[in-house]
CSV table of C-alpha atoms and ligand atoms in Angstrom, one decimal:
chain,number,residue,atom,x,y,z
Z,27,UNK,CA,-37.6,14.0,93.5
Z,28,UNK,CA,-40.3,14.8,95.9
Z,29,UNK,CA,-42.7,11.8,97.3
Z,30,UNK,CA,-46.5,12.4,97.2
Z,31,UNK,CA,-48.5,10.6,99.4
Z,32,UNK,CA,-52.5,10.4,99.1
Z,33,UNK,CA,-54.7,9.9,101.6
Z,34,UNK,CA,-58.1,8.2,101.0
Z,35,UNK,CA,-61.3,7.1,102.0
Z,36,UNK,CA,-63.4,6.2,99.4
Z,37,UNK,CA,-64.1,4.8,95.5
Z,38,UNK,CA,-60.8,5.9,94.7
Z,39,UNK,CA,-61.2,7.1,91.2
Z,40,UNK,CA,-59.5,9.7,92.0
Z,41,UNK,CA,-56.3,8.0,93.2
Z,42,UNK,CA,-57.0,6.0,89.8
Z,43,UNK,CA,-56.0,9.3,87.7
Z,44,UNK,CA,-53.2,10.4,89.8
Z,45,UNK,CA,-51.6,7.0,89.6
Z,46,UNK,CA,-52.7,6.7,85.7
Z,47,UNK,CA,-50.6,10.0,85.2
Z,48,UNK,CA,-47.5,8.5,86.4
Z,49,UNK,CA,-47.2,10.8,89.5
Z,50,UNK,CA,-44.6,9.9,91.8
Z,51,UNK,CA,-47.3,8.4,94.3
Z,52,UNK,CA,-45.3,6.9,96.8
Z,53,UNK,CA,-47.3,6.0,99.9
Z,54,UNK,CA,-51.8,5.8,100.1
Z,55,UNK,CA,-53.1,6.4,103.9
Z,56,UNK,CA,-56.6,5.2,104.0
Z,57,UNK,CA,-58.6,6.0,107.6
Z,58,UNK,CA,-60.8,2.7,107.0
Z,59,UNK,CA,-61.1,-0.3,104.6
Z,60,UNK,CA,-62.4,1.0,101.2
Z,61,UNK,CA,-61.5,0.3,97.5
Z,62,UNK,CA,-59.1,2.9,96.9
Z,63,UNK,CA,-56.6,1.5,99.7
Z,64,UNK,CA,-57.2,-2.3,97.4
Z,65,UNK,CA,-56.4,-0.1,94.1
Z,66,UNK,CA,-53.0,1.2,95.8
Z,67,UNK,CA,-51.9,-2.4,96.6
Z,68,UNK,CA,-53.3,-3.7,93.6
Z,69,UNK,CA,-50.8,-1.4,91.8
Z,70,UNK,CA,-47.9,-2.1,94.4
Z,71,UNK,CA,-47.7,0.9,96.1
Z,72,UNK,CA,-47.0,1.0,100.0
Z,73,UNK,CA,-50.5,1.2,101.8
Z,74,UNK,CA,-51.2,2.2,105.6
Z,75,UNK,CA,-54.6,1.5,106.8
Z,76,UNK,CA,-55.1,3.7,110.2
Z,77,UNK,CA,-58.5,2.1,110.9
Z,78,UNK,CA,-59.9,5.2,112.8
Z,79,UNK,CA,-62.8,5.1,115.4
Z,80,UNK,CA,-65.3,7.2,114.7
Z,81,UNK,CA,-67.9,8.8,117.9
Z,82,UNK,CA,-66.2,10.5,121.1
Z,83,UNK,CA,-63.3,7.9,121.6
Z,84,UNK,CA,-62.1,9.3,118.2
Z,85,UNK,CA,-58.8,11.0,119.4
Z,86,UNK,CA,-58.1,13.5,116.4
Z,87,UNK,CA,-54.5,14.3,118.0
Z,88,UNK,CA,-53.4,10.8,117.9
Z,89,UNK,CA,-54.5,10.2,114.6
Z,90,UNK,CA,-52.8,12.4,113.3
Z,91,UNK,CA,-49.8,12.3,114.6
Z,92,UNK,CA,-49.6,8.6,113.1
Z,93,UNK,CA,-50.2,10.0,109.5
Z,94,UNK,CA,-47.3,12.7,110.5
Z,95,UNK,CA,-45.3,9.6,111.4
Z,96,UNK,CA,-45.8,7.8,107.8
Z,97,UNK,CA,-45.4,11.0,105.9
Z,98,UNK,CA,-42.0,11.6,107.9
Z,99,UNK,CA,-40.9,7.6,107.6
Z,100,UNK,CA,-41.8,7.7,104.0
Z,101,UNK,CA,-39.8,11.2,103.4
Z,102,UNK,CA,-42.9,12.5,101.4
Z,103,UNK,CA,-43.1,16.0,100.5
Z,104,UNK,CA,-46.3,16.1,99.0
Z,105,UNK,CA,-49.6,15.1,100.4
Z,106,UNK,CA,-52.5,15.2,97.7
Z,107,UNK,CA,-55.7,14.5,99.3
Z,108,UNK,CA,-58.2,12.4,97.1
Z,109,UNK,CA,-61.2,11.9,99.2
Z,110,UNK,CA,-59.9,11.6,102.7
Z,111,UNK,CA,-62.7,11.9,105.1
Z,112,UNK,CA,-61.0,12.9,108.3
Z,113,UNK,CA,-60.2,15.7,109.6
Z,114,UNK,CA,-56.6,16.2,110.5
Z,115,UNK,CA,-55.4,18.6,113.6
Z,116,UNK,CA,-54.2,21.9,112.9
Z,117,UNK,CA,-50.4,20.9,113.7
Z,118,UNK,CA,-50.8,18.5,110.5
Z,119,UNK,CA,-50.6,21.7,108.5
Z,120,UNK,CA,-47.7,23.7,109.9
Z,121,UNK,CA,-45.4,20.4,109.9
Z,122,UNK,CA,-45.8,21.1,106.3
Z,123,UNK,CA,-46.8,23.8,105.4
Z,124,UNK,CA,-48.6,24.6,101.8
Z,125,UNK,CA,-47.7,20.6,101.4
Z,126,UNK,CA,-50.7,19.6,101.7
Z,127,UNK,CA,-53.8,19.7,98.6
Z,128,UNK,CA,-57.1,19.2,98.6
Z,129,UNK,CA,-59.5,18.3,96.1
Z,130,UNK,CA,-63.4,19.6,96.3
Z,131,UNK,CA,-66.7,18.7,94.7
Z,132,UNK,CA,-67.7,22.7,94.4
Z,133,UNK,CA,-67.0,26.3,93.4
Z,134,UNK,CA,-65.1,27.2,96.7
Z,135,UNK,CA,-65.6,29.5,98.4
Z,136,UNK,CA,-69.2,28.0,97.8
Z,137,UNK,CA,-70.7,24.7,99.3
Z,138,UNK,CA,-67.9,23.9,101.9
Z,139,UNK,CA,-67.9,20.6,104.1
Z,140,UNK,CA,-69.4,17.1,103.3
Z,141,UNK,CA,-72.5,18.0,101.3
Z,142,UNK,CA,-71.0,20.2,98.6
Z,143,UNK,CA,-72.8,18.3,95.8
Z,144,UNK,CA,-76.6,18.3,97.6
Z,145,UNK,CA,-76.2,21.7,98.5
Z,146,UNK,CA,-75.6,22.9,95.1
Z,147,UNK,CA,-78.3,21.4,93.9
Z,148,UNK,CA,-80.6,22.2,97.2
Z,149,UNK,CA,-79.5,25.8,96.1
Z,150,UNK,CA,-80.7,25.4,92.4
Z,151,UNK,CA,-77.4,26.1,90.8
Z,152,UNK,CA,-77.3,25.8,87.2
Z,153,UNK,CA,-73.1,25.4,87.6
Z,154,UNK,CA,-70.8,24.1,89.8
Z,155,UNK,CA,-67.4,22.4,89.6
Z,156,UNK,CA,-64.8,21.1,91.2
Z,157,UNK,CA,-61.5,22.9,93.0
Z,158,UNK,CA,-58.0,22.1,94.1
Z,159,UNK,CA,-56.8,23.9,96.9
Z,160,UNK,CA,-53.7,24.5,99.1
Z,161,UNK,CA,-55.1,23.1,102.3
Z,162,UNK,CA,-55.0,25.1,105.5
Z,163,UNK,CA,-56.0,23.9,109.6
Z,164,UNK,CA,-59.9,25.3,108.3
Z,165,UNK,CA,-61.9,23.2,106.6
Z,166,UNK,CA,-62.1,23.9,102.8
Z,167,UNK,CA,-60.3,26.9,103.1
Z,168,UNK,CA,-56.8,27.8,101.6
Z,169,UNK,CA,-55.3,29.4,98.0
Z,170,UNK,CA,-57.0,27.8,95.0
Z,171,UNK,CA,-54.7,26.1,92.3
Z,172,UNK,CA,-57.3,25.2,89.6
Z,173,UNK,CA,-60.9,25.1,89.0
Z,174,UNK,CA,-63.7,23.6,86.9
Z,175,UNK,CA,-66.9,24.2,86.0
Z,176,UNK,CA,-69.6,21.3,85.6
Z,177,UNK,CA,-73.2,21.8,84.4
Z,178,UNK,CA,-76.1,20.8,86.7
Z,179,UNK,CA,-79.0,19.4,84.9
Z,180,UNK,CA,-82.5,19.7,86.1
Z,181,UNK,CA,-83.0,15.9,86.8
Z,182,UNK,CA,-79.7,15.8,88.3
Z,183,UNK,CA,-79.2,13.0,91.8
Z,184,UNK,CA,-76.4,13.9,94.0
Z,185,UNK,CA,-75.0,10.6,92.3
Z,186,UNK,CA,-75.6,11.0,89.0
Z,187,UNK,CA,-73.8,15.1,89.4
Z,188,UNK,CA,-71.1,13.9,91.6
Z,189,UNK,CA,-70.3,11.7,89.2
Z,190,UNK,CA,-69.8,14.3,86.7
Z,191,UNK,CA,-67.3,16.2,89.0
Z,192,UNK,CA,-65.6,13.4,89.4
Z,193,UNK,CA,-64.9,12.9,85.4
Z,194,UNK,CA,-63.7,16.6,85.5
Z,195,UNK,CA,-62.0,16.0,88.6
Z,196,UNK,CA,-59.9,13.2,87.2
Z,197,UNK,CA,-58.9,15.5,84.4
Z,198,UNK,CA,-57.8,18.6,86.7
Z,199,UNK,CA,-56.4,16.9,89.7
Z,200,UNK,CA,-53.3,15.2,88.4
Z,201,UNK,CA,-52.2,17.7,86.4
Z,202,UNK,CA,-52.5,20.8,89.0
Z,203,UNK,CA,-50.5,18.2,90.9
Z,204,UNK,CA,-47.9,17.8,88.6
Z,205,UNK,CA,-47.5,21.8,87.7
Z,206,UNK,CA,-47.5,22.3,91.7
Z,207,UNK,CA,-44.7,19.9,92.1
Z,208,UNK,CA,-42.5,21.8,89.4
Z,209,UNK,CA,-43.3,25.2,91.3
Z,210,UNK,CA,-42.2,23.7,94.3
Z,211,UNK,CA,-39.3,21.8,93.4
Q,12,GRF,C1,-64.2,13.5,95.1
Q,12,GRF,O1,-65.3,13.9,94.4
Q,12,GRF,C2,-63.6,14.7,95.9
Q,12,GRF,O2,-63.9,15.9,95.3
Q,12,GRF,C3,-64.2,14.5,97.2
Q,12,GRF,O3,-64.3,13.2,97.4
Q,12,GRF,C4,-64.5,12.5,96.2
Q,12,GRF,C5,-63.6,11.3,96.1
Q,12,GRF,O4,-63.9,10.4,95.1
Q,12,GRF,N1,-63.4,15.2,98.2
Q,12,GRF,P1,-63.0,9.2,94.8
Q,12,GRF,O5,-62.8,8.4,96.1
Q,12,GRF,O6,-61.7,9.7,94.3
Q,12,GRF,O7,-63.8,8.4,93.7
C-alpha cells in the first residue's frame, strides 16, 4: 500500500477531508505551529513540525532535505499537499517524481502564487475554482488532475470566497487523491 504524507501550514480543513475519507495518511509535516499539525495528533497520526525561519537565514536546501528525510524514513510514496506554505527546492521533485500533489484556490493556469483568491476577485471574475495538480520544481505549474468551478458573488471578501473553495475543495481533493493512488499503484 502506498504512504501519503501531507504537508501543512494552516487551518487544516483540508487535511480534515483527506483524513475523513480514510486515506492512508501516514505522516503530516507542518513548517510552523498551526491547527492542522494539532488535528494530525489529535487523530494519532505521526507529526513533524520543521519550525522553519522565515527572512534571509531561511536555507531552502536544508529544509528540504529534512522533509526528504521524513518522506524516506516514513517510506511514503505519496505527498499530497494541503496548504503547505513553503517552497521546496527543485531536487524535492525529481527524488519523486510526479509524487508530489498540489491543491490550488484557482482556475490554473490562472491566478498562480499566494494571492489566487484576491486576484480573482481584483480581476472581476464571475468564476473561479479550485485545482489539483501534479506538482513540478515551478510554482503552480504541472499536469492537472481535477478541477472545480466556484461562483464569485459581487459582495464577495477574499474570506468569505475562499471559504467557498475550500467547501469544494474538501469534496475534490480526497477523491482525486484516492483515484491517483489506484493509477499509480
Ligand atoms: C486551500 O484553500 C488550498 O487551496 C490552499 O491553501 C488552503 C489550505 O486550507 N493551497 P486549509 O489549511 O486546508 O484549511
Amino acid at each position: 500500500m502506498i504512504k501519503i504524507a501531507v504537508p501543512v501550514s494552516g487551518t487544516g480543513s483540508n487535511l480534515q477531508a483527506i483524513l475523513d475519507y480514510s486515506l492512508p495518511v501516514t505522516l503530516v509535516i507542518s513548517d510552523r505551529d498551526c491547527l492542522a499539525i494539532e488535528i494530525a495528533r489529535n487523530a494519532g497520526i505521526p507529526t513533524v513540525n520543521l519550525h522553519r525561519t522565515f527572512g534571509p537565514k531561511f536555507n531552502k536546501d536544508a529544509f528540504t532535505l529534512e522533509i526528504l528525510k521524513y518522506l524516506w524514513k516514513y517510506d511514503i510514496g505519496l505527498i499530497a499537499m494541503a496548504g503547505f506554505r513553503t517552497i521546496l527546492s527543485d531536487f524535492a521533485f525529481d527524488w519523486f517524481p510526479k509524487r508530489f500533489l498540489n491543491l490550488h484556490p484557482s482556475l490554473l493556469p490562472k491566478y498562480k502564487g499566494a494571492h489566487a483568491v484576491r486576484d480573482a476577485i481584483m480581476a472581476g471574475e464571475k468564476v473561479t475554482g479550485c485545482t489539483i495538480h501534479i506538482a513540478t520544481a515551478v510554482l503552480d505549474e504541472g499536469p492537472i488532475l481535477a478541477q472545480q468551478k466556484v461562483p464569485v458573488l459581487p459582495d464577495d471578501t477574499v474570506e468569505t470566497l475562499h471559504e467557498r473553495i475550500r467547501i469544494a475543495e474538501w469534496e475534490l481533493y480526497p477523491k482525486t487523491i484516492a483515484k491517483y493512488l489506484r493509477e499509480i499503484s
